[in-house]
mmCIF file of C-alpha atoms in Angstrom:
data_model
loop_
_atom_site.group_PDB
_atom_site.id
_atom_site.type_symbol
_atom_site.label_atom_id
_atom_site.label_comp_id
_atom_site.label_asym_id
_atom_site.label_seq_id
_atom_site.Cartn_x
_atom_site.Cartn_y
_atom_site.Cartn_z
ATOM 1 C CA MET A 1 117.771 115.706 81.931
ATOM 2 C CA LEU A 2 114.628 113.762 81.083
ATOM 3 C CA GLU A 3 116.602 111.051 79.352
ATOM 4 C CA LYS A 4 119.291 110.978 82.007
ATOM 5 C CA TYR A 5 116.822 110.189 84.779
ATOM 6 C CA GLY A 6 114.263 108.286 82.785
ATOM 7 C CA VAL A 7 111.460 110.831 83.145
ATOM 8 C CA LYS A 8 108.701 111.651 80.666
ATOM 9 C CA ALA A 9 107.691 115.220 79.696
ATOM 10 C CA ASN A 10 104.873 116.571 81.838
ATOM 11 C CA ASP A 11 105.153 113.552 84.204
ATOM 12 C CA ALA A 12 104.460 113.362 87.954
ATOM 13 C CA ILE A 13 106.107 110.412 89.707
ATOM 14 C CA LEU A 14 107.539 109.264 92.999
ATOM 15 C CA ALA A 15 111.352 109.095 93.185
ATOM 16 C CA GLU A 16 113.082 105.743 92.867
ATOM 17 C CA GLU A 17 116.756 105.050 93.625
ATOM 18 C CA LYS A 18 117.764 106.088 90.103
ATOM 19 C CA HIS A 19 116.316 109.579 90.692
ATOM 20 C CA MET A 20 118.132 110.389 93.963
ATOM 21 C CA GLY A 21 120.939 112.271 92.242
ATOM 22 C CA LEU A 22 118.502 114.553 90.508
ATOM 23 C CA TYR A 23 118.070 117.009 93.395
ATOM 24 C CA GLU A 24 121.693 117.966 93.840
ATOM 25 C CA ASP A 25 122.187 117.799 90.067
ATOM 26 C CA LEU A 26 119.515 120.457 89.699
ATOM 27 C CA LEU A 27 120.901 122.671 92.430
ATOM 28 C CA GLN A 28 124.598 122.338 91.606
ATOM 29 C CA ASN A 29 124.603 122.115 87.809
ATOM 30 C CA ARG A 30 121.376 123.645 86.496
ATOM 31 C CA ASP A 31 121.010 126.832 88.531
ATOM 32 C CA ALA A 32 117.718 125.556 89.917
ATOM 33 C CA LYS A 33 115.753 127.671 92.357
ATOM 34 C CA LEU A 34 114.775 126.408 95.789
ATOM 35 C CA ILE A 35 111.097 127.150 96.277
ATOM 36 C CA ALA A 36 108.656 126.122 98.997
ATOM 37 C CA GLY A 37 106.272 123.500 97.618
ATOM 38 C CA GLY A 38 104.263 120.431 98.429
ATOM 39 C CA ALA A 39 100.998 120.025 96.476
ATOM 40 C CA ALA A 40 98.462 120.481 99.295
ATOM 41 C CA GLN A 41 100.695 123.108 100.918
ATOM 42 C CA ASN A 42 100.751 125.057 97.665
ATOM 43 C CA THR A 43 96.952 124.982 97.711
ATOM 44 C CA ALA A 44 96.892 126.078 101.368
ATOM 45 C CA ARG A 45 99.141 129.055 100.547
ATOM 46 C CA GLY A 46 97.056 129.924 97.493
ATOM 47 C CA ALA A 47 93.792 129.855 99.432
ATOM 48 C CA GLN A 48 95.317 132.086 102.121
ATOM 49 C CA TYR A 49 96.407 134.473 99.340
ATOM 50 C CA ILE A 50 92.703 135.109 98.640
ATOM 51 C CA LEU A 51 91.045 134.678 102.019
ATOM 52 C CA SER A 52 91.104 136.989 105.035
ATOM 53 C CA PRO A 53 94.075 136.638 107.416
ATOM 54 C CA ASN A 54 94.343 133.525 109.582
ATOM 55 C CA SER A 55 91.832 131.546 107.505
ATOM 56 C CA VAL A 56 93.952 128.487 106.584
ATOM 57 C CA VAL A 57 95.897 125.900 108.604
ATOM 58 C CA TYR A 58 98.155 123.352 106.939
ATOM 59 C CA LEU A 59 99.132 119.986 108.542
ATOM 60 C CA GLY A 60 102.053 117.850 107.345
ATOM 61 C CA CYS A 61 105.343 116.275 108.304
ATOM 62 C CA VAL A 62 108.896 117.642 107.859
ATOM 63 C CA GLY A 63 112.379 116.703 108.852
ATOM 64 C CA ALA A 64 114.566 118.526 111.372
ATOM 65 C CA ASP A 65 116.591 120.422 108.777
ATOM 66 C CA LYS A 66 117.118 123.665 106.890
ATOM 67 C CA TYR A 67 114.537 122.777 104.270
ATOM 68 C CA ALA A 68 111.831 122.648 106.978
ATOM 69 C CA ASP A 69 112.969 126.115 108.030
ATOM 70 C CA THR A 70 112.498 127.310 104.457
ATOM 71 C CA LEU A 71 108.938 125.982 104.495
ATOM 72 C CA ARG A 72 108.143 127.658 107.805
ATOM 73 C CA SER A 73 109.482 130.985 106.495
ATOM 74 C CA SER A 74 107.454 130.651 103.325
ATOM 75 C CA CYS A 75 104.274 129.877 105.219
ATOM 76 C CA LYS A 76 104.811 132.750 107.589
ATOM 77 C CA GLU A 77 105.348 135.083 104.705
ATOM 78 C CA ALA A 78 102.126 133.905 103.109
ATOM 79 C CA GLY A 79 100.159 134.262 106.367
ATOM 80 C CA LEU A 80 99.590 130.515 106.466
ATOM 81 C CA ARG A 81 99.596 128.710 109.776
ATOM 82 C CA ALA A 82 101.589 125.507 109.409
ATOM 83 C CA GLU A 83 101.452 122.855 112.135
ATOM 84 C CA TYR A 84 104.155 120.318 111.315
ATOM 85 C CA LEU A 85 104.905 116.929 112.795
ATOM 86 C CA VAL A 86 108.755 116.797 112.874
ATOM 87 C CA ASP A 87 110.413 113.487 112.044
ATOM 88 C CA ASP A 88 114.002 113.292 113.346
ATOM 89 C CA LYS A 89 115.021 110.402 111.031
ATOM 90 C CA GLU A 90 113.846 111.395 107.560
ATOM 91 C CA PRO A 91 114.731 114.661 105.744
ATOM 92 C CA THR A 92 112.092 117.108 104.548
ATOM 93 C CA GLY A 93 110.456 115.950 101.332
ATOM 94 C CA ARG A 94 111.645 117.301 97.973
ATOM 95 C CA CYS A 95 110.238 117.589 94.475
ATOM 96 C CA GLY A 96 112.609 118.044 91.580
ATOM 97 C CA VAL A 97 111.006 119.834 88.613
ATOM 98 C CA ILE A 98 112.440 119.645 85.154
ATOM 99 C CA ILE A 99 110.987 122.329 82.841
ATOM 100 C CA THR A 100 111.072 121.676 79.080
ATOM 101 C CA GLY A 101 109.265 124.431 77.168
ATOM 102 C CA HIS A 102 105.849 124.684 78.792
ATOM 103 C CA ASN A 103 106.010 121.162 80.152
ATOM 104 C CA ARG A 104 106.975 120.415 83.723
ATOM 105 C CA SER A 105 108.100 116.991 84.973
ATOM 106 C CA MET A 106 107.944 116.393 88.744
ATOM 107 C CA VAL A 107 109.895 113.782 90.638
ATOM 108 C CA THR A 108 108.867 113.662 94.288
ATOM 109 C CA HIS A 109 110.871 112.185 97.178
ATOM 110 C CA LEU A 110 108.317 112.161 99.990
ATOM 111 C CA ALA A 111 110.862 111.384 102.746
ATOM 112 C CA ALA A 112 109.502 112.941 106.012
ATOM 113 C CA ALA A 113 106.196 113.723 104.310
ATOM 114 C CA ASN A 114 105.665 109.944 104.199
ATOM 115 C CA GLU A 115 105.932 109.761 107.985
ATOM 116 C CA TYR A 116 102.795 111.699 109.003
ATOM 117 C CA LYS A 117 100.879 109.997 111.808
ATOM 118 C CA ILE A 118 97.265 110.239 112.915
ATOM 119 C CA SER A 119 98.540 110.761 116.457
ATOM 120 C CA HIS A 120 99.573 114.302 115.378
ATOM 121 C CA LEU A 121 96.105 115.066 113.936
ATOM 122 C CA LYS A 122 94.349 113.657 117.002
ATOM 123 C CA SER A 123 96.488 115.528 119.535
ATOM 124 C CA PRO A 124 94.218 117.873 121.461
ATOM 125 C CA GLU A 125 95.586 121.168 120.079
ATOM 126 C CA ILE A 126 95.582 120.017 116.481
ATOM 127 C CA TRP A 127 92.240 118.247 116.565
ATOM 128 C CA ALA A 128 90.693 121.350 118.096
ATOM 129 C CA LEU A 129 91.938 123.323 115.019
ATOM 130 C CA ALA A 130 90.489 120.652 112.720
ATOM 131 C CA GLN A 131 87.117 120.827 114.401
ATOM 132 C CA GLN A 132 87.017 124.655 113.915
ATOM 133 C CA ALA A 133 87.488 124.295 110.143
ATOM 134 C CA LYS A 134 84.522 124.343 107.756
ATOM 135 C CA VAL A 135 86.333 122.969 104.669
ATOM 136 C CA TYR A 136 88.806 120.087 104.615
ATOM 137 C CA TYR A 137 91.155 119.545 101.651
ATOM 138 C CA VAL A 138 93.373 116.554 101.189
ATOM 139 C CA GLY A 139 95.946 116.020 98.434
ATOM 140 C CA GLY A 140 95.751 112.581 96.818
ATOM 141 C CA PHE A 141 99.418 112.019 97.540
ATOM 142 C CA HIS A 142 98.415 111.585 101.198
ATOM 143 C CA LEU A 143 96.657 108.324 100.242
ATOM 144 C CA THR A 144 100.172 106.872 100.088
ATOM 145 C CA VAL A 145 100.971 108.132 103.574
ATOM 146 C CA CYS A 146 98.389 108.011 106.351
ATOM 147 C CA VAL A 147 94.900 106.891 105.255
ATOM 148 C CA PRO A 148 93.577 106.868 108.865
ATOM 149 C CA ALA A 149 94.164 110.619 109.084
ATOM 150 C CA ILE A 150 92.268 111.161 105.841
ATOM 151 C CA MET A 151 89.392 109.076 107.014
ATOM 152 C CA ALA A 152 89.286 110.827 110.383
ATOM 153 C CA LEU A 153 88.769 114.175 108.604
ATOM 154 C CA ALA A 154 86.312 112.617 106.130
ATOM 155 C CA GLU A 155 84.179 111.231 108.943
ATOM 156 C CA GLU A 156 84.311 114.501 110.885
ATOM 157 C CA ALA A 157 83.171 116.367 107.773
ATOM 158 C CA THR A 158 80.257 114.008 107.277
ATOM 159 C CA LYS A 159 79.239 114.113 110.917
ATOM 160 C CA GLU A 160 79.207 117.937 110.970
ATOM 161 C CA ASN A 161 78.028 118.402 107.378
ATOM 162 C CA LYS A 162 81.245 120.216 106.441
ATOM 163 C CA VAL A 163 82.929 120.215 103.020
ATOM 164 C CA PHE A 164 85.427 117.432 102.303
ATOM 165 C CA ALA A 165 87.557 117.864 99.144
ATOM 166 C CA LEU A 166 90.077 115.487 97.606
ATOM 167 C CA ASN A 167 92.552 116.061 94.752
ATOM 168 C CA LEU A 168 93.534 113.078 92.667
ATOM 169 C CA SER A 169 97.036 114.642 92.466
ATOM 170 C CA ALA A 170 98.758 112.290 90.030
ATOM 171 C CA PRO A 171 97.888 109.399 87.610
ATOM 172 C CA PHE A 172 99.595 106.817 89.838
ATOM 173 C CA ILE A 173 97.148 107.524 92.670
ATOM 174 C CA PRO A 174 94.092 105.973 90.942
ATOM 175 C CA GLN A 175 96.330 103.412 89.227
ATOM 176 C CA PHE A 176 98.156 101.986 92.259
ATOM 177 C CA PHE A 177 96.187 103.244 95.319
ATOM 178 C CA LYS A 178 92.754 102.159 94.171
ATOM 179 C CA ASP A 179 91.606 100.761 97.523
ATOM 180 C CA PRO A 180 92.360 103.811 99.733
ATOM 181 C CA LEU A 181 90.962 106.075 97.047
ATOM 182 C CA ALA A 182 87.790 103.989 96.846
ATOM 183 C CA GLY A 183 87.503 104.215 100.637
ATOM 184 C CA ALA A 184 87.715 108.025 100.587
ATOM 185 C CA LEU A 185 85.577 108.867 97.585
ATOM 186 C CA PRO A 186 82.188 108.166 99.238
ATOM 187 C CA TYR A 187 82.922 110.972 101.676
ATOM 188 C CA CYS A 188 84.035 113.513 99.032
ATOM 189 C CA ASP A 189 81.974 116.606 98.295
ATOM 190 C CA PHE A 190 84.562 117.763 95.765
ATOM 191 C CA VAL A 191 86.849 115.606 93.672
ATOM 192 C CA ILE A 192 89.447 117.664 91.769
ATOM 193 C CA GLY A 193 91.848 116.437 89.113
ATOM 194 C CA ASN A 194 93.279 117.040 85.643
ATOM 195 C CA GLU A 195 92.535 115.149 82.458
ATOM 196 C CA THR A 196 95.520 112.812 82.799
ATOM 197 C CA GLU A 197 94.437 111.796 86.283
ATOM 198 C CA ALA A 198 90.846 111.433 85.159
ATOM 199 C CA LEU A 199 91.881 109.107 82.310
ATOM 200 C CA ALA A 200 93.980 107.056 84.732
ATOM 201 C CA TYR A 201 91.024 106.797 87.099
ATOM 202 C CA ALA A 202 88.750 105.667 84.214
ATOM 203 C CA GLU A 203 91.242 102.996 83.122
ATOM 204 C CA SER A 204 91.678 101.742 86.715
ATOM 205 C CA GLN A 205 87.931 101.342 87.021
ATOM 206 C CA GLY A 206 87.461 99.669 83.620
ATOM 207 C CA LEU A 207 85.209 102.473 82.391
ATOM 208 C CA GLU A 208 86.282 101.941 78.743
ATOM 209 C CA THR A 209 85.973 105.630 77.928
ATOM 210 C CA LYS A 210 88.384 108.498 77.323
ATOM 211 C CA ASP A 211 85.673 111.131 77.242
ATOM 212 C CA ILE A 212 86.370 113.609 80.065
ATOM 213 C CA LYS A 213 82.720 114.631 80.361
ATOM 214 C CA THR A 214 81.710 110.989 80.904
ATOM 215 C CA ILE A 215 84.400 110.404 83.479
ATOM 216 C CA ALA A 216 83.489 113.594 85.385
ATOM 217 C CA ARG A 217 79.816 112.529 85.386
ATOM 218 C CA HIS A 218 80.773 109.034 86.630
ATOM 219 C CA ILE A 219 82.858 110.446 89.518
ATOM 220 C CA ALA A 220 80.150 112.902 90.540
ATOM 221 C CA GLY A 221 77.571 110.114 90.517
ATOM 222 C CA LEU A 222 79.382 107.666 92.778
ATOM 223 C CA GLU A 223 77.662 106.608 96.030
ATOM 224 C CA LYS A 224 77.935 109.221 98.708
ATOM 225 C CA VAL A 225 77.814 109.030 102.505
ATOM 226 C CA ASN A 226 76.659 112.600 103.260
ATOM 227 C CA LYS A 227 73.386 112.892 101.400
ATOM 228 C CA GLN A 228 73.016 116.595 102.361
ATOM 229 C CA ARG A 229 75.573 117.650 99.789
ATOM 230 C CA LYS A 230 75.843 116.742 96.097
ATOM 231 C CA ARG A 231 79.274 115.647 94.975
ATOM 232 C CA ILE A 232 80.999 117.943 92.459
ATOM 233 C CA ALA A 233 83.694 116.566 90.147
ATOM 234 C CA VAL A 234 86.014 119.172 88.670
ATOM 235 C CA ILE A 235 88.400 118.151 85.873
ATOM 236 C CA THR A 236 90.885 120.675 84.425
ATOM 237 C CA GLN A 237 92.342 120.242 80.946
ATOM 238 C CA GLY A 238 95.167 122.708 80.686
ATOM 239 C CA THR A 239 94.167 125.381 78.213
ATOM 240 C CA GLU A 240 90.974 123.567 77.322
ATOM 241 C CA GLU A 241 87.677 123.984 79.234
ATOM 242 C CA THR A 242 87.400 122.823 82.822
ATOM 243 C CA MET A 243 84.611 120.288 83.156
ATOM 244 C CA VAL A 244 82.340 120.411 86.217
ATOM 245 C CA ALA A 245 79.798 117.669 86.906
ATOM 246 C CA VAL A 246 77.284 117.888 89.774
ATOM 247 C CA GLN A 247 75.777 114.712 91.227
ATOM 248 C CA GLY A 248 72.249 114.108 89.894
ATOM 249 C CA GLU A 249 72.283 117.099 87.539
ATOM 250 C CA GLU A 250 72.620 117.398 83.759
ATOM 251 C CA GLY A 251 76.000 118.239 82.377
ATOM 252 C CA PRO A 252 78.922 118.488 82.830
ATOM 253 C CA LYS A 253 79.297 122.177 82.281
ATOM 254 C CA GLY A 254 82.438 123.588 80.621
ATOM 255 C CA PHE A 255 84.291 126.695 81.875
ATOM 256 C CA ALA A 256 86.821 128.522 79.684
ATOM 257 C CA VAL A 257 90.174 129.161 81.366
ATOM 258 C CA HIS A 258 91.590 132.694 81.718
ATOM 259 C CA PRO A 259 93.719 133.305 78.632
ATOM 260 C CA VAL A 260 97.476 133.733 79.173
ATOM 261 C CA SER A 261 99.816 134.338 76.262
ATOM 262 C CA ARG A 262 102.670 131.941 75.723
ATOM 263 C CA GLU A 263 105.100 134.796 76.292
ATOM 264 C CA GLU A 264 103.693 135.396 79.758
ATOM 265 C CA ILE A 265 103.943 131.765 80.908
ATOM 266 C CA CYS A 266 106.943 131.250 83.178
ATOM 267 C CA ASP A 267 106.216 127.899 84.792
ATOM 268 C CA THR A 268 103.134 125.670 84.953
ATOM 269 C CA THR A 269 104.413 123.829 88.076
ATOM 270 C CA GLY A 270 101.614 124.027 90.694
ATOM 271 C CA ALA A 271 98.993 125.440 88.341
ATOM 272 C CA GLY A 272 96.572 122.696 89.425
ATOM 273 C CA ASP A 273 97.347 123.414 93.086
ATOM 274 C CA ALA A 274 96.606 127.126 92.467
ATOM 275 C CA PHE A 275 93.359 126.291 90.686
ATOM 276 C CA ALA A 276 92.235 124.139 93.653
ATOM 277 C CA ALA A 277 93.189 126.979 95.994
ATOM 278 C CA GLY A 278 91.064 129.530 94.158
ATOM 279 C CA LEU A 279 88.158 127.052 93.848
ATOM 280 C CA LEU A 280 88.196 126.207 97.588
ATOM 281 C CA ALA A 281 88.597 129.888 98.571
ATOM 282 C CA GLY A 282 85.382 130.486 96.700
ATOM 283 C CA VAL A 283 83.678 127.594 98.518
ATOM 284 C CA VAL A 284 84.867 128.929 101.897
ATOM 285 C CA GLU A 285 83.452 132.353 100.948
ATOM 286 C CA GLY A 286 80.091 130.839 99.966
ATOM 287 C CA LYS A 287 80.440 131.640 96.254
ATOM 288 C CA SER A 288 78.523 129.709 93.587
ATOM 289 C CA ILE A 289 80.339 126.810 91.906
ATOM 290 C CA ASP A 290 80.593 128.933 88.737
ATOM 291 C CA GLU A 291 82.223 131.847 90.560
ATOM 292 C CA SER A 292 84.496 129.421 92.505
ATOM 293 C CA VAL A 293 85.751 127.873 89.261
ATOM 294 C CA HIS A 294 86.439 131.331 87.893
ATOM 295 C CA MET A 295 88.427 132.100 91.068
ATOM 296 C CA GLY A 296 90.448 128.970 90.517
ATOM 297 C CA HIS A 297 91.234 129.931 86.904
ATOM 298 C CA TRP A 298 92.215 133.435 87.991
ATOM 299 C CA LEU A 299 94.614 132.201 90.628
ATOM 300 C CA ALA A 300 96.131 129.614 88.285
ATOM 301 C CA SER A 301 96.635 132.352 85.678
ATOM 302 C CA LEU A 302 98.598 134.339 88.242
ATOM 303 C CA SER A 303 100.663 131.342 89.346
ATOM 304 C CA ILE A 304 101.867 130.276 85.867
ATOM 305 C CA ARG A 305 103.377 133.743 85.370
ATOM 306 C CA GLU A 306 105.663 132.998 88.413
ATOM 307 C CA LEU A 307 108.447 130.464 88.953
ATOM 308 C CA GLY A 308 107.061 127.561 90.957
ATOM 309 C CA ALA A 309 103.771 127.579 92.815
ATOM 310 C CA GLN A 310 104.030 131.203 93.821
ATOM 311 C CA PHE A 311 101.771 134.254 93.606
ATOM 312 C CA PRO A 312 102.537 137.884 92.813
ATOM 313 C CA TYR A 313 103.196 140.551 95.400
ATOM 314 C CA PRO A 314 101.953 143.150 96.010
ATOM 315 C CA LYS A 315 98.892 140.931 96.426
ATOM 316 C CA GLN A 316 96.253 141.081 93.702
ATOM 317 C CA THR A 317 92.577 141.015 94.399
ATOM 318 C CA TYR A 318 90.052 138.825 92.612
ATOM 319 C CA LYS A 319 87.281 140.738 90.868
ATOM 320 C CA ALA A 320 83.928 138.937 90.452
ATOM 321 C CA GLN A 321 83.000 137.859 86.890
#
């Protein structure tokens, strides 16, 4: 499958014309499972898994089709409030995932997800919800979609001294969307990414280093608009330590992941989304950064035992370290 569609192992790319046959190929010929996804939406569902009921609202754009109904059903089951802009021209976005061993290769066709408009965010009902939130989280993929919506939330967070978090999401974001990323980073209180994304960021900035600690320290130390909060850069490295750098402090500090045996791993798709969910749930609950990182590792360890970015039911409860 990788060779057929020109995809690398453990890759994360946007679909081109040559990839459009992948989705039906997976469903018709590979016994693929249809699972609700979307990187930031996975994180929203994960955070709601931990937090008290009605704590999380997700905003995005879908098509007027059966796949949007699948997403609504999944969000309802998770207790997540989803407020979608519906586009009547484009279908709901899809992500084809090819699993080879413990590697997962993701090919994303944004479709309707690419049509989100700031007019939806700024509509009275939705903006009122946004103003009630105390933590904002944006997936880096949205830097390819509607930068004005990102900046509206970033500026609101700064004005009200709320937490604004951004995930780098994929290597191509720092590689090919440098300008919108550079515009958002000064507002970020948390920057989350994995080692591949961190290396892509370093290369795009000409940092001439492949040392994850150095890259994390650099990101944490970037100029910041809201001086009331120190920026925290969090870089995951699969089974290796997660590196956490805090602006103006020594470090970074390494955090060991929760061990999961190879036999227990079902699918690593969405593990980073789950980690971000646990981390942000800790932030919402006022936990320390150490405890929040542990929460992220715990939720990721649950997710990789499931198929897709899902979590076990009956619901499990996080126990403090």
